[in-house]
Amino acid sequence: MASIPWDKAAEQELARVPFLVRSLVRNKVSDRVAEKGGERVTLADFREAEQKFRAVMGGKGGKELEGMMPAENKPGAPMVDIEICHSELSGCPNVLIKVSEWKQAVEGWIKDNDINEKLRRRVKGGRILFHHKLKISISGCPNGCSRPQIAGIGVVGFVRPDVDQEKCTACGECGKVCPDKAITVDGAPPVFDRQACQGCLACRNICPQKAISLSLPKARVLAGGKLGRHPHLAERVAEVETPDALTAILDSLVNAYLDGADPDERFSDYFIRRRR
């Protein structure tokens, strides 16, 4: 690890980096400059490296980065990482469930059932790493912007479309716009492939006759998603209408994991093994 001086301007730019990764950035930039034969870090050196560091950070803020870094294995350590889509901040036109309410219910379930501590006790050794944590992702619609398909547990808002056959003129616009190719129109009112339909707003929004109506929003619960050496997309396990119903499913999934998982077995690996 190189130890070389920094120009004042470079130090000022470094001060803007989140505290939790600032020392890492300093060391990486210093090493990079030393490898090129430099004797001090200039502002130009820092800016040259900045884009690469931004890519590594992935646009995450300090709190998110803190959750990804190793932590001491002691009571009170957070063991559940909850990610939600940004639909409420962005005013997303596709949103079907209010993700903040569902997240609040999950947080209440975690606290009331001491889930963090139950998961922490499974960790051997003095450090908690990111892969030890249970990832729960909540997305307001089937677009899945919070990546529920690769989370240990995913929650996805959806609706079920239905057609008023008296209003329908079989124009076929709904079939053309369906992103899931789940609608067949052949000179008659549309037929929905319920297995393929992920439950968005597209067909209802395009219908010129207003012949398509939607059910009340629900949430589809997924489990077993992960990346890594053996990636696996999360599988559907339930459909729920309320946050309280979701927490009952979470309770069943997590307690089964706590009772039946092998030592050091991660949640998704356990889920996949039991489904086979």
PDB file of C-alpha atoms in Angstrom:
ATOM      1  CA  MET A   1       0.000   0.000   0.000  1.00  0.00           C
ATOM      2  CA  ALA A   2       1.593   3.259  -1.152  1.00  0.00           C
ATOM      3  CA  SER A   3       1.887   6.215   1.227  1.00  0.00           C
ATOM      4  CA  ILE A   4       2.387   9.367  -0.801  1.00  0.00           C
ATOM      5  CA  PRO A   5       1.283  12.951  -0.173  1.00  0.00           C
ATOM      6  CA  TRP A   6      -1.862  14.486  -1.652  1.00  0.00           C
ATOM      7  CA  ASP A   7      -2.275  17.969  -3.078  1.00  0.00           C
ATOM      8  CA  LYS A   8      -4.720  20.179  -1.189  1.00  0.00           C
ATOM      9  CA  ALA A   9      -7.196  20.223  -4.093  1.00  0.00           C
ATOM     10  CA  ALA A  10      -7.170  16.423  -4.266  1.00  0.00           C
ATOM     11  CA  GLU A  11      -7.723  16.225  -0.493  1.00  0.00           C
ATOM     12  CA  GLN A  12     -10.726  18.529  -0.811  1.00  0.00           C
ATOM     13  CA  GLU A  13     -12.281  16.293  -3.446  1.00  0.00           C
ATOM     14  CA  LEU A  14     -11.570  13.209  -1.352  1.00  0.00           C
ATOM     15  CA  ALA A  15     -13.478  14.800   1.545  1.00  0.00           C
ATOM     16  CA  ARG A  16     -16.665  14.564  -0.545  1.00  0.00           C
ATOM     17  CA  VAL A  17     -16.443  10.767  -0.698  1.00  0.00           C
ATOM     18  CA  PRO A  18     -18.688   8.924   1.844  1.00  0.00           C
ATOM     19  CA  PHE A  19     -16.760   8.448   5.068  1.00  0.00           C
ATOM     20  CA  LEU A  20     -17.148   4.674   5.134  1.00  0.00           C
ATOM     21  CA  VAL A  21     -15.197   4.193   1.915  1.00  0.00           C
ATOM     22  CA  ARG A  22     -12.946   7.237   2.062  1.00  0.00           C
ATOM     23  CA  SER A  23      -9.879   5.371   3.333  1.00  0.00           C
ATOM     24  CA  LEU A  24     -10.379   2.698   0.674  1.00  0.00           C
ATOM     25  CA  VAL A  25     -10.527   5.358  -2.033  1.00  0.00           C
ATOM     26  CA  ARG A  26      -7.409   7.065  -0.663  1.00  0.00           C
ATOM     27  CA  ASN A  27      -5.430   3.847  -0.693  1.00  0.00           C
ATOM     28  CA  LYS A  28      -6.585   2.807  -4.160  1.00  0.00           C
ATOM     29  CA  VAL A  29      -5.793   6.187  -5.716  1.00  0.00           C
ATOM     30  CA  SER A  30      -2.417   6.366  -3.963  1.00  0.00           C
ATOM     31  CA  ASP A  31      -1.513   2.882  -5.187  1.00  0.00           C
ATOM     32  CA  ARG A  32      -2.579   3.757  -8.723  1.00  0.00           C
ATOM     33  CA  VAL A  33      -0.449   6.898  -8.791  1.00  0.00           C
ATOM     34  CA  ALA A  34       2.562   5.117  -7.256  1.00  0.00           C
ATOM     35  CA  GLU A  35       2.336   2.314  -9.822  1.00  0.00           C
ATOM     36  CA  LYS A  36       2.596   4.929 -12.567  1.00  0.00           C
ATOM     37  CA  GLY A  37       5.708   6.411 -10.930  1.00  0.00           C
ATOM     38  CA  GLY A  38       4.015   9.451  -9.411  1.00  0.00           C
ATOM     39  CA  GLU A  39       5.263  10.971  -6.177  1.00  0.00           C
ATOM     40  CA  ARG A  40       2.086  12.765  -5.065  1.00  0.00           C
ATOM     41  CA  VAL A  41      -1.638  12.620  -5.825  1.00  0.00           C
ATOM     42  CA  THR A  42      -2.936  15.568  -7.826  1.00  0.00           C
ATOM     43  CA  LEU A  43      -6.490  16.661  -8.543  1.00  0.00           C
ATOM     44  CA  ALA A  44      -6.107  15.263 -12.062  1.00  0.00           C
ATOM     45  CA  ASP A  45      -5.106  11.875 -10.623  1.00  0.00           C
ATOM     46  CA  PHE A  46      -8.149  11.837  -8.385  1.00  0.00           C
ATOM     47  CA  ARG A  47     -10.558  12.741 -11.165  1.00  0.00           C
ATOM     48  CA  GLU A  48      -9.061  10.113 -13.447  1.00  0.00           C
ATOM     49  CA  ALA A  49      -9.878   7.456 -10.867  1.00  0.00           C
ATOM     50  CA  GLU A  50     -13.226   8.931  -9.825  1.00  0.00           C
ATOM     51  CA  GLN A  51     -15.286   7.393 -12.623  1.00  0.00           C
ATOM     52  CA  LYS A  52     -14.077   3.904 -11.773  1.00  0.00           C
ATOM     53  CA  PHE A  53     -14.894   4.389  -8.104  1.00  0.00           C
ATOM     54  CA  ARG A  54     -18.366   5.648  -8.999  1.00  0.00           C
ATOM     55  CA  ALA A  55     -18.961   2.474 -10.978  1.00  0.00           C
ATOM     56  CA  VAL A  56     -17.889   0.355  -8.011  1.00  0.00           C
ATOM     57  CA  MET A  57     -20.187   2.290  -5.654  1.00  0.00           C
ATOM     58  CA  GLY A  58     -23.105   1.938  -8.078  1.00  0.00           C
ATOM     59  CA  GLY A  59     -24.596   5.279  -7.045  1.00  0.00           C
ATOM     60  CA  LYS A  60     -25.163   4.080  -3.477  1.00  0.00           C
ATOM     61  CA  GLY A  61     -25.248   6.480  -0.558  1.00  0.00           C
ATOM     62  CA  GLY A  62     -23.422   6.168   2.734  1.00  0.00           C
ATOM     63  CA  LYS A  63     -26.200   4.246   4.521  1.00  0.00           C
ATOM     64  CA  GLU A  64     -26.442   1.680   1.725  1.00  0.00           C
ATOM     65  CA  LEU A  65     -22.675   1.254   1.637  1.00  0.00           C
ATOM     66  CA  GLU A  66     -22.606   0.780   5.401  1.00  0.00           C
ATOM     67  CA  GLY A  67     -25.072  -2.085   5.080  1.00  0.00           C
ATOM     68  CA  MET A  68     -22.823  -3.781   2.520  1.00  0.00           C
ATOM     69  CA  MET A  69     -19.625  -3.574   4.555  1.00  0.00           C
ATOM     70  CA  PRO A  70     -18.472  -6.082   7.205  1.00  0.00           C
ATOM     71  CA  ALA A  71     -19.901  -5.498  10.682  1.00  0.00           C
ATOM     72  CA  GLU A  72     -19.088  -6.850  14.116  1.00  0.00           C
ATOM     73  CA  ASN A  73     -21.068  -9.947  14.999  1.00  0.00           C
ATOM     74  CA  LYS A  74     -22.834  -8.737  18.129  1.00  0.00           C
ATOM     75  CA  PRO A  75     -26.440  -8.335  19.326  1.00  0.00           C
ATOM     76  CA  GLY A  76     -28.248  -5.530  17.537  1.00  0.00           C
ATOM     77  CA  ALA A  77     -26.540  -6.051  14.194  1.00  0.00           C
ATOM     78  CA  PRO A  78     -28.998  -5.623  11.288  1.00  0.00           C
ATOM     79  CA  MET A  79     -29.430  -8.866   9.372  1.00  0.00           C
ATOM     80  CA  VAL A  80     -32.205  -8.010   6.903  1.00  0.00           C
ATOM     81  CA  ASP A  81     -31.544  -5.740   3.935  1.00  0.00           C
ATOM     82  CA  ILE A  82     -34.765  -4.251   2.513  1.00  0.00           C
ATOM     83  CA  GLU A  83     -34.711  -2.618  -0.911  1.00  0.00           C
ATOM     84  CA  ILE A  84     -37.699  -0.844  -2.439  1.00  0.00           C
ATOM     85  CA  CYS A  85     -38.290   0.703  -5.835  1.00  0.00           C
ATOM     86  CA  HIS A  86     -38.325   4.493  -6.126  1.00  0.00           C
ATOM     87  CA  SER A  87     -41.899   4.721  -7.396  1.00  0.00           C
ATOM     88  CA  GLU A  88     -43.094   7.063  -4.658  1.00  0.00           C
ATOM     89  CA  LEU A  89     -40.197   9.471  -5.112  1.00  0.00           C
ATOM     90  CA  SER A  90     -40.394   9.523  -8.895  1.00  0.00           C
ATOM     91  CA  GLY A  91     -44.169   9.575  -9.291  1.00  0.00           C
ATOM     92  CA  CYS A  92     -43.981   6.379 -11.348  1.00  0.00           C
ATOM     93  CA  PRO A  93     -47.121   5.909 -13.494  1.00  0.00           C
ATOM     94  CA  ASN A  94     -46.861   2.112 -13.297  1.00  0.00           C
ATOM     95  CA  VAL A  95     -46.976   1.696  -9.515  1.00  0.00           C
ATOM     96  CA  LEU A  96     -49.680  -0.604  -8.126  1.00  0.00           C
ATOM     97  CA  ILE A  97     -48.868  -0.933  -4.423  1.00  0.00           C
ATOM     98  CA  LYS A  98     -47.527   1.695  -2.024  1.00  0.00           C
ATOM     99  CA  VAL A  99     -44.101   0.245  -1.325  1.00  0.00           C
ATOM    100  CA  SER A 100     -43.471   2.346   1.796  1.00  0.00           C
ATOM    101  CA  GLU A 101     -46.480   0.778   3.542  1.00  0.00           C
ATOM    102  CA  TRP A 102     -45.360  -2.739   2.683  1.00  0.00           C
ATOM    103  CA  LYS A 103     -41.812  -1.955   3.809  1.00  0.00           C
ATOM    104  CA  GLN A 104     -43.125  -0.585   7.100  1.00  0.00           C
ATOM    105  CA  ALA A 105     -45.026  -3.819   7.687  1.00  0.00           C
ATOM    106  CA  VAL A 106     -41.887  -5.865   7.010  1.00  0.00           C
ATOM    107  CA  GLU A 107     -39.851  -3.705   9.393  1.00  0.00           C
ATOM    108  CA  GLY A 108     -42.505  -4.166  12.081  1.00  0.00           C
ATOM    109  CA  TRP A 109     -42.433  -7.927  11.575  1.00  0.00           C
ATOM    110  CA  ILE A 110     -38.636  -7.940  11.885  1.00  0.00           C
ATOM    111  CA  LYS A 111     -38.754  -5.986  15.144  1.00  0.00           C
ATOM    112  CA  ASP A 112     -41.702  -7.805  16.730  1.00  0.00           C
ATOM    113  CA  ASN A 113     -40.241 -11.244  16.022  1.00  0.00           C
ATOM    114  CA  ASP A 114     -36.572 -10.478  16.775  1.00  0.00           C
ATOM    115  CA  ILE A 115     -35.635 -11.633  13.279  1.00  0.00           C
ATOM    116  CA  ASN A 116     -32.294  -9.809  13.225  1.00  0.00           C
ATOM    117  CA  GLU A 117     -31.095 -11.608  16.328  1.00  0.00           C
ATOM    118  CA  LYS A 118     -32.373 -15.007  15.187  1.00  0.00           C
ATOM    119  CA  LEU A 119     -30.480 -14.649  11.909  1.00  0.00           C
ATOM    120  CA  ARG A 120     -27.377 -13.242  13.603  1.00  0.00           C
ATOM    121  CA  ARG A 121     -27.023 -16.281  15.853  1.00  0.00           C
ATOM    122  CA  ARG A 122     -26.524 -18.426  12.753  1.00  0.00           C
ATOM    123  CA  VAL A 123     -23.377 -16.521  11.761  1.00  0.00           C
ATOM    124  CA  LYS A 124     -20.146 -18.168  12.864  1.00  0.00           C
ATOM    125  CA  GLY A 125     -17.141 -15.984  13.568  1.00  0.00           C
ATOM    126  CA  GLY A 126     -16.710 -12.378  14.585  1.00  0.00           C
ATOM    127  CA  ARG A 127     -17.808 -10.611  11.395  1.00  0.00           C
ATOM    128  CA  ILE A 128     -21.104 -10.301   9.584  1.00  0.00           C
ATOM    129  CA  LEU A 129     -20.688 -10.077   5.822  1.00  0.00           C
ATOM    130  CA  PHE A 130     -23.243  -8.913   3.285  1.00  0.00           C
ATOM    131  CA  HIS A 131     -23.969 -12.442   2.086  1.00  0.00           C
ATOM    132  CA  HIS A 132     -25.009 -13.427   5.613  1.00  0.00           C
ATOM    133  CA  LYS A 133     -27.986 -11.082   5.432  1.00  0.00           C
ATOM    134  CA  LEU A 134     -31.488 -11.825   4.176  1.00  0.00           C
ATOM    135  CA  LYS A 135     -32.376  -9.619   1.205  1.00  0.00           C
ATOM    136  CA  ILE A 136     -35.998  -8.558   0.782  1.00  0.00           C
ATOM    137  CA  SER A 137     -36.936  -6.529  -2.298  1.00  0.00           C
ATOM    138  CA  ILE A 138     -40.273  -4.740  -2.754  1.00  0.00           C
ATOM    139  CA  SER A 139     -41.349  -3.480  -6.177  1.00  0.00           C
ATOM    140  CA  GLY A 140     -44.504  -1.502  -6.852  1.00  0.00           C
ATOM    141  CA  CYS A 141     -45.242  -3.156 -10.204  1.00  0.00           C
ATOM    142  CA  PRO A 142     -44.166  -6.087 -12.410  1.00  0.00           C
ATOM    143  CA  ASN A 143     -41.360  -4.024 -13.962  1.00  0.00           C
ATOM    144  CA  GLY A 144     -39.374  -5.038 -10.875  1.00  0.00           C
ATOM    145  CA  CYS A 145     -37.062  -2.031 -10.665  1.00  0.00           C
ATOM    146  CA  SER A 146     -35.843  -3.112  -7.211  1.00  0.00           C
ATOM    147  CA  ARG A 147     -34.777  -6.484  -8.668  1.00  0.00           C
ATOM    148  CA  PRO A 148     -37.027  -8.799  -6.646  1.00  0.00           C
ATOM    149  CA  GLN A 149     -36.157 -11.680  -8.981  1.00  0.00           C
ATOM    150  CA  ILE A 150     -32.656 -11.942  -7.486  1.00  0.00           C
ATOM    151  CA  ALA A 151     -33.546 -11.300  -3.839  1.00  0.00           C
ATOM    152  CA  GLY A 152     -33.975 -13.946  -1.181  1.00  0.00           C
ATOM    153  CA  ILE A 153     -37.571 -12.774  -0.903  1.00  0.00           C
ATOM    154  CA  GLY A 154     -39.264 -10.539  -3.463  1.00  0.00           C
ATOM    155  CA  VAL A 155     -42.579  -8.694  -3.310  1.00  0.00           C
ATOM    156  CA  VAL A 156     -44.136  -7.457  -6.566  1.00  0.00           C
ATOM    157  CA  GLY A 157     -47.323  -5.444  -7.005  1.00  0.00           C
ATOM    158  CA  PHE A 158     -49.738  -6.685  -9.675  1.00  0.00           C
ATOM    159  CA  VAL A 159     -53.361  -6.614 -10.846  1.00  0.00           C
ATOM    160  CA  ARG A 160     -55.570  -9.006 -12.804  1.00  0.00           C
ATOM    161  CA  PRO A 161     -57.249  -7.678 -15.967  1.00  0.00           C
ATOM    162  CA  ASP A 162     -60.745  -8.634 -17.045  1.00  0.00           C
ATOM    163  CA  VAL A 163     -62.692  -7.747 -20.188  1.00  0.00           C
ATOM    164  CA  ASP A 164     -66.266  -6.569 -20.678  1.00  0.00           C
ATOM    165  CA  GLN A 165     -67.271  -8.575 -23.741  1.00  0.00           C
ATOM    166  CA  GLU A 166     -70.164  -6.248 -24.542  1.00  0.00           C
ATOM    167  CA  LYS A 167     -67.862  -3.236 -24.837  1.00  0.00           C
ATOM    168  CA  CYS A 168     -64.979  -5.048 -26.572  1.00  0.00           C
ATOM    169  CA  THR A 169     -64.728  -4.650 -30.365  1.00  0.00           C
ATOM    170  CA  ALA A 170     -61.827  -7.133 -30.727  1.00  0.00           C
ATOM    171  CA  CYS A 171     -59.613  -4.386 -32.151  1.00  0.00           C
ATOM    172  CA  GLY A 172     -56.497  -6.211 -30.938  1.00  0.00           C
ATOM    173  CA  GLU A 173     -54.721  -3.195 -29.437  1.00  0.00           C
ATOM    174  CA  CYS A 174     -54.396  -4.896 -26.058  1.00  0.00           C
ATOM    175  CA  GLY A 175     -52.637  -7.887 -27.607  1.00  0.00           C
ATOM    176  CA  LYS A 176     -50.192  -5.656 -29.460  1.00  0.00           C
ATOM    177  CA  VAL A 177     -49.177  -3.706 -26.370  1.00  0.00           C
ATOM    178  CA  CYS A 178     -48.959  -6.576 -23.855  1.00  0.00           C
ATOM    179  CA  PRO A 179     -45.296  -6.852 -22.752  1.00  0.00           C
ATOM    180  CA  ASP A 180     -45.810 -10.468 -21.694  1.00  0.00           C
ATOM    181  CA  LYS A 181     -47.478 -11.696 -24.924  1.00  0.00           C
ATOM    182  CA  ALA A 182     -50.255 -12.939 -22.681  1.00  0.00           C
ATOM    183  CA  ILE A 183     -53.263 -11.772 -24.730  1.00  0.00           C
ATOM    184  CA  THR A 184     -54.714 -13.499 -27.793  1.00  0.00           C
ATOM    185  CA  VAL A 185     -57.265 -11.659 -29.943  1.00  0.00           C
ATOM    186  CA  ASP A 186     -58.610 -13.587 -32.928  1.00  0.00           C
ATOM    187  CA  GLY A 187     -61.768 -11.864 -34.100  1.00  0.00           C
ATOM    188  CA  ALA A 188     -63.249 -12.170 -30.618  1.00  0.00           C
ATOM    189  CA  PRO A 189     -62.751 -10.628 -27.176  1.00  0.00           C
ATOM    190  CA  PRO A 190     -59.240 -11.201 -25.808  1.00  0.00           C
ATOM    191  CA  VAL A 191     -58.200 -14.381 -24.053  1.00  0.00           C
ATOM    192  CA  PHE A 192     -55.694 -13.893 -21.221  1.00  0.00           C
ATOM    193  CA  ASP A 193     -52.939 -16.401 -20.505  1.00  0.00           C
ATOM    194  CA  ARG A 194     -53.027 -16.084 -16.726  1.00  0.00           C
ATOM    195  CA  GLN A 195     -49.687 -17.842 -16.283  1.00  0.00           C
ATOM    196  CA  ALA A 196     -47.893 -15.466 -18.625  1.00  0.00           C
ATOM    197  CA  CYS A 197     -49.682 -12.270 -17.544  1.00  0.00           C
ATOM    198  CA  GLN A 198     -47.643 -10.448 -14.909  1.00  0.00           C
ATOM    199  CA  GLY A 199     -50.426  -7.993 -14.137  1.00  0.00           C
ATOM    200  CA  CYS A 200     -49.518  -4.485 -15.307  1.00  0.00           C
ATOM    201  CA  LEU A 201     -51.631  -1.596 -16.622  1.00  0.00           C
ATOM    202  CA  ALA A 202     -50.759  -1.754 -20.314  1.00  0.00           C
ATOM    203  CA  CYS A 203     -53.871  -3.438 -21.720  1.00  0.00           C
ATOM    204  CA  ARG A 204     -56.292  -1.351 -19.666  1.00  0.00           C
ATOM    205  CA  ASN A 205     -54.539   1.878 -20.611  1.00  0.00           C
ATOM    206  CA  ILE A 206     -54.529   1.189 -24.368  1.00  0.00           C
ATOM    207  CA  CYS A 207     -58.119  -0.043 -24.745  1.00  0.00           C
ATOM    208  CA  PRO A 208     -60.058   2.563 -26.804  1.00  0.00           C
ATOM    209  CA  GLN A 209     -63.426   1.200 -25.619  1.00  0.00           C
ATOM    210  CA  LYS A 210     -62.485   1.131 -21.908  1.00  0.00           C
ATOM    211  CA  ALA A 211     -63.516  -2.510 -21.975  1.00  0.00           C
ATOM    212  CA  ILE A 212     -60.732  -3.784 -19.705  1.00  0.00           C
ATOM    213  CA  SER A 213     -61.012  -3.428 -15.948  1.00  0.00           C
ATOM    214  CA  LEU A 214     -58.500  -4.329 -13.257  1.00  0.00           C
ATOM    215  CA  SER A 215     -58.756  -6.116  -9.939  1.00  0.00           C
ATOM    216  CA  LEU A 216     -57.678  -4.450  -6.730  1.00  0.00           C
ATOM    217  CA  PRO A 217     -53.861  -4.458  -6.468  1.00  0.00           C
ATOM    218  CA  LYS A 218     -52.208  -7.437  -4.812  1.00  0.00           C
ATOM    219  CA  ALA A 219     -48.626  -8.528  -4.221  1.00  0.00           C
ATOM    220  CA  ARG A 220     -46.904 -11.579  -5.613  1.00  0.00           C
ATOM    221  CA  VAL A 221     -44.382 -13.114  -3.206  1.00  0.00           C
ATOM    222  CA  LEU A 222     -41.213 -14.643  -4.661  1.00  0.00           C
ATOM    223  CA  ALA A 223     -38.427 -16.549  -2.923  1.00  0.00           C
ATOM    224  CA  GLY A 224     -35.050 -18.089  -3.664  1.00  0.00           C
ATOM    225  CA  GLY A 225     -33.478 -15.464  -5.904  1.00  0.00           C
ATOM    226  CA  LYS A 226     -29.705 -15.019  -6.003  1.00  0.00           C
ATOM    227  CA  LEU A 227     -26.704 -14.240  -8.186  1.00  0.00           C
ATOM    228  CA  GLY A 228     -23.192 -15.624  -7.739  1.00  0.00           C
ATOM    229  CA  ARG A 229     -21.710 -18.818  -9.113  1.00  0.00           C
ATOM    230  CA  HIS A 230     -25.072 -20.561  -9.409  1.00  0.00           C
ATOM    231  CA  PRO A 231     -27.634 -17.816 -10.110  1.00  0.00           C
ATOM    232  CA  HIS A 232     -31.313 -18.527  -9.670  1.00  0.00           C
ATOM    233  CA  LEU A 233     -34.396 -16.428 -10.317  1.00  0.00           C
ATOM    234  CA  ALA A 234     -36.848 -16.241  -7.443  1.00  0.00           C
ATOM    235  CA  GLU A 235     -39.921 -18.462  -7.717  1.00  0.00           C
ATOM    236  CA  ARG A 236     -43.533 -17.559  -7.000  1.00  0.00           C
ATOM    237  CA  VAL A 237     -44.726 -18.833  -3.627  1.00  0.00           C
ATOM    238  CA  ALA A 238     -47.883 -16.851  -2.848  1.00  0.00           C
ATOM    239  CA  GLU A 239     -50.194 -13.976  -3.703  1.00  0.00           C
ATOM    240  CA  VAL A 240     -51.349 -11.667  -0.923  1.00  0.00           C
ATOM    241  CA  GLU A 241     -53.751  -8.752  -0.690  1.00  0.00           C
ATOM    242  CA  THR A 242     -52.408  -6.922   2.371  1.00  0.00           C
ATOM    243  CA  PRO A 243     -49.111  -6.217   4.144  1.00  0.00           C
ATOM    244  CA  ASP A 244     -50.322  -8.260   7.123  1.00  0.00           C
ATOM    245  CA  ALA A 245     -50.835 -11.260   4.869  1.00  0.00           C
ATOM    246  CA  LEU A 246     -47.308 -10.748   3.553  1.00  0.00           C
ATOM    247  CA  THR A 247     -45.779 -10.873   7.030  1.00  0.00           C
ATOM    248  CA  ALA A 248     -47.532 -14.191   7.673  1.00  0.00           C
ATOM    249  CA  ILE A 249     -45.813 -15.606   4.567  1.00  0.00           C
ATOM    250  CA  LEU A 250     -42.478 -14.139   5.660  1.00  0.00           C
ATOM    251  CA  ASP A 251     -42.905 -15.748   9.058  1.00  0.00           C
ATOM    252  CA  SER A 252     -43.467 -19.149   7.476  1.00  0.00           C
ATOM    253  CA  LEU A 253     -40.535 -18.855   5.064  1.00  0.00           C
ATOM    254  CA  VAL A 254     -37.997 -17.542   7.565  1.00  0.00           C
ATOM    255  CA  ASN A 255     -38.964 -19.877  10.413  1.00  0.00           C
ATOM    256  CA  ALA A 256     -38.673 -22.851   8.067  1.00  0.00           C
ATOM    257  CA  TYR A 257     -35.182 -21.622   7.173  1.00  0.00           C
ATOM    258  CA  LEU A 258     -34.179 -21.120  10.810  1.00  0.00           C
ATOM    259  CA  ASP A 259     -35.442 -24.583  11.756  1.00  0.00           C
ATOM    260  CA  GLY A 260     -34.246 -26.574   8.758  1.00  0.00           C
ATOM    261  CA  ALA A 261     -31.199 -24.962   7.147  1.00  0.00           C
ATOM    262  CA  ASP A 262     -27.760 -26.518   7.323  1.00  0.00           C
ATOM    263  CA  PRO A 263     -25.034 -24.563   9.146  1.00  0.00           C
ATOM    264  CA  ASP A 264     -23.796 -21.674   6.969  1.00  0.00           C
ATOM    265  CA  GLU A 265     -26.536 -22.360   4.393  1.00  0.00           C
ATOM    266  CA  ARG A 266     -27.943 -19.150   2.938  1.00  0.00           C
ATOM    267  CA  PHE A 267     -31.664 -18.527   2.718  1.00  0.00           C
ATOM    268  CA  SER A 268     -31.957 -18.883  -1.063  1.00  0.00           C
ATOM    269  CA  ASP A 269     -29.815 -22.017  -1.149  1.00  0.00           C
ATOM    270  CA  TYR A 270     -32.038 -23.579   1.509  1.00  0.00           C
ATOM    271  CA  PHE A 271     -35.203 -22.596  -0.350  1.00  0.00           C
ATOM    272  CA  ILE A 272     -33.939 -24.015  -3.647  1.00  0.00           C
ATOM    273  CA  ARG A 273     -32.819 -27.259  -1.996  1.00  0.00           C
ATOM    274  CA  ARG A 274     -36.206 -27.779  -0.365  1.00  0.00           C
ATOM    275  CA  ARG A 275     -38.085 -27.092  -3.607  1.00  0.00           C
ATOM    276  CA  ARG A 276     -36.231 -29.780  -5.533  1.00  0.00           C
TER     277      ARG A 276
END
